[in-house]
Coordinates of N, CA, C and O in Angstrom, one line a residue:
X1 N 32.0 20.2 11.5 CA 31.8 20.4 10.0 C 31.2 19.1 9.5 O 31.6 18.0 9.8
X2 N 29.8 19.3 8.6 CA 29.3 18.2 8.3 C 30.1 17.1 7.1 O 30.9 17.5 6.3
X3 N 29.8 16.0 7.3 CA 31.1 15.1 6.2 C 30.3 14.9 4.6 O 29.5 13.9 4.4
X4 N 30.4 15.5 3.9 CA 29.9 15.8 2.4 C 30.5 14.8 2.2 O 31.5 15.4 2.6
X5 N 31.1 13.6 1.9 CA 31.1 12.8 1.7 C 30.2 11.7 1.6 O 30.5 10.8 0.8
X6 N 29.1 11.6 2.2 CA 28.2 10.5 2.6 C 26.9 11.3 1.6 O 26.8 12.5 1.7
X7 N 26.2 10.7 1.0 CA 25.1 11.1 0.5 C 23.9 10.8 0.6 O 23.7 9.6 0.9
X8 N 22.8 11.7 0.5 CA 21.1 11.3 1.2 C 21.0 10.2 0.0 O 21.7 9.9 -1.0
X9 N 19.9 9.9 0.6 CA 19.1 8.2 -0.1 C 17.8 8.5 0.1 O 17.5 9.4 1.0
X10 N 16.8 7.8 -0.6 CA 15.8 8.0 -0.4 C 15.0 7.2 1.0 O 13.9 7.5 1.6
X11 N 16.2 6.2 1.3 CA 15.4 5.3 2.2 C 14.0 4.5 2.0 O 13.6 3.8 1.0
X12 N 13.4 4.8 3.3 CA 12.2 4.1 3.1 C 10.9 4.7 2.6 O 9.8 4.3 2.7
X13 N 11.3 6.0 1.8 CA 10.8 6.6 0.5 C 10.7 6.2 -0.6 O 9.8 6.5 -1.4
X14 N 11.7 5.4 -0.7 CA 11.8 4.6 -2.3 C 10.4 3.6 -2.6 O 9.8 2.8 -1.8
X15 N 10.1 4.0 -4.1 CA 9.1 3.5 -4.5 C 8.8 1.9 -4.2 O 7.8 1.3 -4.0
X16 N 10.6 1.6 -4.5 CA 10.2 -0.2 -4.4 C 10.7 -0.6 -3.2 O 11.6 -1.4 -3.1
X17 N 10.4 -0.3 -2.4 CA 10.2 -0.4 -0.7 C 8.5 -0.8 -0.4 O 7.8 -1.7 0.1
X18 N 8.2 0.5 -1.2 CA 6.4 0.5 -0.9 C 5.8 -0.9 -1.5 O 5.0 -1.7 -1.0
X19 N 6.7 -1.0 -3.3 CA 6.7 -2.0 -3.8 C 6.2 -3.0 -3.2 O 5.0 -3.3 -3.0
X20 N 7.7 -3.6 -2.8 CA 7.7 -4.8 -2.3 C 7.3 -5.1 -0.5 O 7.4 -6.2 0.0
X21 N 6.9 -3.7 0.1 CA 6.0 -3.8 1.4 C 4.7 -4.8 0.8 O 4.5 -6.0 1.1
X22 N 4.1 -4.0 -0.1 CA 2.7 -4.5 -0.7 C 2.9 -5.9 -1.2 O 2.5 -6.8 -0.5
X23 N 3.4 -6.3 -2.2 CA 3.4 -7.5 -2.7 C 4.1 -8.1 -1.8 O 4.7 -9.0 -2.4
X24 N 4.4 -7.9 -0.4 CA 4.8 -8.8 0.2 C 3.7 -9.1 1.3 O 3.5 -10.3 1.9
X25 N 2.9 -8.1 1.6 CA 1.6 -8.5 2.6 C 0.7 -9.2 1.8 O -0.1 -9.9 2.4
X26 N 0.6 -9.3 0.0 CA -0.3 -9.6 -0.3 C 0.1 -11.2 -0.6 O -0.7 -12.1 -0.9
X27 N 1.6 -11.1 -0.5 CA 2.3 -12.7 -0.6 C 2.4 -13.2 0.5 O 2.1 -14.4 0.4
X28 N 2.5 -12.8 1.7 CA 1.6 -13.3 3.0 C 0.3 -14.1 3.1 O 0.0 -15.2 3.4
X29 N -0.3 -13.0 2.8 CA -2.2 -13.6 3.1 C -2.4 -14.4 2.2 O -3.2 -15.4 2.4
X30 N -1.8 -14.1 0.8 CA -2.0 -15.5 -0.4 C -1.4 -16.8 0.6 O -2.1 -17.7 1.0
X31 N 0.1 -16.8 0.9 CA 0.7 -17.6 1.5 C 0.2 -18.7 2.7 O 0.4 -19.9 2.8
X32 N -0.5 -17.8 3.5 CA -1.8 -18.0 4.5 C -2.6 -19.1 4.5 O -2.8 -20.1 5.1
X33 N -3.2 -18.4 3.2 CA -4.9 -19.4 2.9 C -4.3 -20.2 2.3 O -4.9 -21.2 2.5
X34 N -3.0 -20.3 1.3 CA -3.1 -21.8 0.7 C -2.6 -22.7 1.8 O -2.7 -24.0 1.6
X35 N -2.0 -22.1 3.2 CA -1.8 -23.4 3.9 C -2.8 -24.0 4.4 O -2.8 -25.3 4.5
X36 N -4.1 -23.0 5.1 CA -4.8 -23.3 6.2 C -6.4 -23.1 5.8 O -7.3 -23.4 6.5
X37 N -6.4 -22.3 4.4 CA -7.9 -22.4 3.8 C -8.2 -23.5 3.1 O -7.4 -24.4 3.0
X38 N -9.2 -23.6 2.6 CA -9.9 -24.4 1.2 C -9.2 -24.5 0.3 O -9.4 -23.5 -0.4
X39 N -8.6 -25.1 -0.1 CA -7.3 -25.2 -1.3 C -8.2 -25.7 -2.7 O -7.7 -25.4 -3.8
X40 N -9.7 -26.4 -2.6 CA -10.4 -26.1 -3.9 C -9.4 -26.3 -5.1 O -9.3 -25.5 -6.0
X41 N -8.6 -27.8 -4.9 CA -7.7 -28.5 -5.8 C -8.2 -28.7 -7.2 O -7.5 -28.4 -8.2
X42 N -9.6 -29.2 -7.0 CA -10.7 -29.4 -8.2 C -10.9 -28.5 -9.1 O -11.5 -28.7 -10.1
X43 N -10.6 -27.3 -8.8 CA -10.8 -25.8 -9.9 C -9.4 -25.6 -10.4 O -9.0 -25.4 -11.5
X44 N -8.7 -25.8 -9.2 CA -7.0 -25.4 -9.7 C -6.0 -26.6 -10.9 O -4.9 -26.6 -11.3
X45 N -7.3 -27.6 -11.0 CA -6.5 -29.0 -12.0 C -4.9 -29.6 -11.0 O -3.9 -29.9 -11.5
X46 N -5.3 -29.7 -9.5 CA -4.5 -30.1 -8.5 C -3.7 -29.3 -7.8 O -3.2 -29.5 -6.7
X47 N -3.5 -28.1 -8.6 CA -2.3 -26.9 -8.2 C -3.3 -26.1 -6.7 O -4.5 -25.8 -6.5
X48 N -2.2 -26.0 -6.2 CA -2.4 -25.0 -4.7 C -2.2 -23.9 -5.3 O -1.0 -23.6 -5.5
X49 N -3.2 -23.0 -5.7 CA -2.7 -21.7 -6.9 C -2.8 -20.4 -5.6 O -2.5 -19.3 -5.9
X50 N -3.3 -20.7 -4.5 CA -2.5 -19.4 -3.4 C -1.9 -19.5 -2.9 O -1.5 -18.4 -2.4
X51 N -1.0 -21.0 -2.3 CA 0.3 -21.2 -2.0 C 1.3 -20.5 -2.8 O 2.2 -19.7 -2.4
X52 N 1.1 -21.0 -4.2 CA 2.1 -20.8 -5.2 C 2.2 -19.6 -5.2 O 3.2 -18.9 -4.8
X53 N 1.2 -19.0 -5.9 CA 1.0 -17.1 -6.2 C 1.6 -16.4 -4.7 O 2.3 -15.5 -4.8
X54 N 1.2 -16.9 -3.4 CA 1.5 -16.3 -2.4 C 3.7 -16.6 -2.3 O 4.6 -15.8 -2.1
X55 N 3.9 -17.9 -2.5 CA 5.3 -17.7 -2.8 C 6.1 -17.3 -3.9 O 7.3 -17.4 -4.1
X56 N 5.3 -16.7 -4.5 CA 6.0 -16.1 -6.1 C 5.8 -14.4 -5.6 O 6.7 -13.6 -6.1
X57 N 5.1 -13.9 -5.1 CA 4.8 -12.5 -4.6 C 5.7 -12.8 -3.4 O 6.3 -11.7 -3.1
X58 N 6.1 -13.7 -2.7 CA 7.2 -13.2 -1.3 C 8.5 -13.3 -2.2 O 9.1 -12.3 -2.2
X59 N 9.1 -14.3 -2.9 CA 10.2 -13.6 -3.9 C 10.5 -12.7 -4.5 O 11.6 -12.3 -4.5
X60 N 9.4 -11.9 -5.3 CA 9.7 -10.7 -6.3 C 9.2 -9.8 -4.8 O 9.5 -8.7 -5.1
X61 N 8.8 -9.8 -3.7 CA 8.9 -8.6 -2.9 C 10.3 -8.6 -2.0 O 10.5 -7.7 -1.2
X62 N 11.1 -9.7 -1.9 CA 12.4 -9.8 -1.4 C 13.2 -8.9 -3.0 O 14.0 -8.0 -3.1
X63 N 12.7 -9.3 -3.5 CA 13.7 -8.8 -5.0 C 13.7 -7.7 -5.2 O 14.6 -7.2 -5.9
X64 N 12.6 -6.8 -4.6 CA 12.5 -5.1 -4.9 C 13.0 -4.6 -3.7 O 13.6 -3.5 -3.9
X65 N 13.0 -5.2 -2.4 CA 13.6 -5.0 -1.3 C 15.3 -5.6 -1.2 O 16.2 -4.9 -0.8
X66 N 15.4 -6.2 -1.5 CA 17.1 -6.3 -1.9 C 17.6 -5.5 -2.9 O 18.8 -5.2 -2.7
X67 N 17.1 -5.2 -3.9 CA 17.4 -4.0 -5.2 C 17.4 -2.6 -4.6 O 18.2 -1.8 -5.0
X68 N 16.5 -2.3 -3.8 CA 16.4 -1.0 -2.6 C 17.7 -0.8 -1.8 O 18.4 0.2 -1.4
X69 N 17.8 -1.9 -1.6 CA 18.7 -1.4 -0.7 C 20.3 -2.1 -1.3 O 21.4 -1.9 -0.7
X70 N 20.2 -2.9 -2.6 CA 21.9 -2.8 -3.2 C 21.9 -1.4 -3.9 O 22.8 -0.6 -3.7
X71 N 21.0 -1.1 -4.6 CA 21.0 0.3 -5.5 C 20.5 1.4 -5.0 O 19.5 1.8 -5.7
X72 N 20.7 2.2 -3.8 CA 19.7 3.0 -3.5 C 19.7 3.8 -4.2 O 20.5 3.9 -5.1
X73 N 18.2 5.0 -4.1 CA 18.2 6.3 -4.8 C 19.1 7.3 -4.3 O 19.3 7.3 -3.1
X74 N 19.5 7.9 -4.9 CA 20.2 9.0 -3.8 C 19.7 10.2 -4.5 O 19.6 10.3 -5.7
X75 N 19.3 11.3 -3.4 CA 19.2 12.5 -3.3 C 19.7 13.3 -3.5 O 20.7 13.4 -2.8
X76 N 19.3 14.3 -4.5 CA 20.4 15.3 -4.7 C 20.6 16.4 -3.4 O 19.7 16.7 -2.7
X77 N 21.9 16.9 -3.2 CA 21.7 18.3 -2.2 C 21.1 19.3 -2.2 O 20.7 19.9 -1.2
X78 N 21.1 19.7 -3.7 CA 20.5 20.9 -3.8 C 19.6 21.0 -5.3 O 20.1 20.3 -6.2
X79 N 18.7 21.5 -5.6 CA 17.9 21.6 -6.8 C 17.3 23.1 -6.9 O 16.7 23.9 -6.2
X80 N 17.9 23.0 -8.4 CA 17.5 24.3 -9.2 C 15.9 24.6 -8.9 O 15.3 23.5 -8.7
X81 N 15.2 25.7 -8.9 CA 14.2 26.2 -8.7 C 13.7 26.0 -10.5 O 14.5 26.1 -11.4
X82 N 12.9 25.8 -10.5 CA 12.2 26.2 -12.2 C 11.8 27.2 -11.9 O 11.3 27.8 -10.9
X83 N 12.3 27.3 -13.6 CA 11.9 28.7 -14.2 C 10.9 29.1 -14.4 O 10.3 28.2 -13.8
X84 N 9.9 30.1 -14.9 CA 8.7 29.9 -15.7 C 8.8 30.3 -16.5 O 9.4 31.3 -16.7
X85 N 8.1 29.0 -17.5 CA 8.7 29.1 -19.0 C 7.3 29.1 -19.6 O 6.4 28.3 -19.2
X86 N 7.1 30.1 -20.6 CA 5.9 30.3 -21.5 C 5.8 29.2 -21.9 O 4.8 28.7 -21.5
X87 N 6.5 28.5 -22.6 CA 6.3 27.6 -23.8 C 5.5 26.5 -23.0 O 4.4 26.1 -23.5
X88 N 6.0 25.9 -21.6 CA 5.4 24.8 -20.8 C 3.8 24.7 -20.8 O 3.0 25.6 -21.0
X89 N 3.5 23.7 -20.6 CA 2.0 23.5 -20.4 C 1.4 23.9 -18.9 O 0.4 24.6 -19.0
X90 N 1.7 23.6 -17.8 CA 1.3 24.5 -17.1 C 1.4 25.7 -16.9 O 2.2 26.5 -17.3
X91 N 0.1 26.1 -16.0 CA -0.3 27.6 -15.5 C 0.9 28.4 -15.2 O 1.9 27.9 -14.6
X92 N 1.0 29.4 -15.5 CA 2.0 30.3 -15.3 C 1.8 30.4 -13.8 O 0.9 29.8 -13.2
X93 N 2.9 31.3 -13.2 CA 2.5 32.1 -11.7 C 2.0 33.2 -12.6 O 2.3 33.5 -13.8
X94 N 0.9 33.7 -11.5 CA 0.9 34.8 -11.8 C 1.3 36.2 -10.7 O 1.2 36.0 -9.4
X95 N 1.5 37.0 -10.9 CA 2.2 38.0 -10.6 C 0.6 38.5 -9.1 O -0.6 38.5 -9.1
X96 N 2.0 39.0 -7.8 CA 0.9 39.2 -6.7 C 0.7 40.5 -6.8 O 1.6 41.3 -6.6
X97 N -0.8 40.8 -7.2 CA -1.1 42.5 -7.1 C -2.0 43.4 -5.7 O -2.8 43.2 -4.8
X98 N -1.4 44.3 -6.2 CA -2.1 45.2 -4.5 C -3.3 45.7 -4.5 O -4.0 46.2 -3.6
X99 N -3.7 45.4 -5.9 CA -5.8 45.7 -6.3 C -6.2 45.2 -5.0 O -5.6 44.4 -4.3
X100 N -7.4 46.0 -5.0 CA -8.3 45.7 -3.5 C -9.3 44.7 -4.2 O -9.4 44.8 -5.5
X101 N -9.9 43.7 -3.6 CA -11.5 42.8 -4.8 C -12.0 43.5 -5.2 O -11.9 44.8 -5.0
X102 N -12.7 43.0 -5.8 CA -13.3 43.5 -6.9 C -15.0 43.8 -5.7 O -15.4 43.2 -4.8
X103 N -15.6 45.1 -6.4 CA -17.1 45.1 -5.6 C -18.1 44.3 -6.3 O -19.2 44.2 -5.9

């Protein structure tokens, strides 16, 4: 017997997974160049501004990844089918007929 107790999650479906994948590769490669590129101090007014930006994107992508995974999504078991409702803005179904095409 399965244990209905335990409920689905979204896992590594959750939006802020993808989130914080991204702004963490992109807090990487910032991370990268401000150690071992052209740091171009003289435009930044002394600031290492891809060091910095590269460690401010690896915090807020630990932050969406630890929020992922203290709060997960959870999945419902089961979901109502919609209705079709006139009033909605999308296309109706329409109804399948046994007409042959048209000549």
């Amino acid at each position: 017997m399965p244990d209905t107790t335990t409920k689905k999650t979204a896992g590594a479906f959750d939006i802020r997974n993808f989130i914080g994948m991204l702004l963490g590769l992109y807090g990487i490669i910032l991370t990268l160049m401000g150690l071992f590129g052209d740091k171009e101090l003289d435009k930044t007014g002394g600031i290492n501004a891809n060091l910095w930006t590269g460690l401010a994107l690896l915090v807020v992508s630990a932050g969406f990844m630890g929020w992922a995974r203290a709060r997960p999504t959870v999945v419902p078991d089961h979901v109502e089918p919609v209705i079709d409702d006139a009033t909605r803005p999308a296309p109706r179904k329409k109804p399948k007929s046994n007409k042959s095409k048209k000549r």
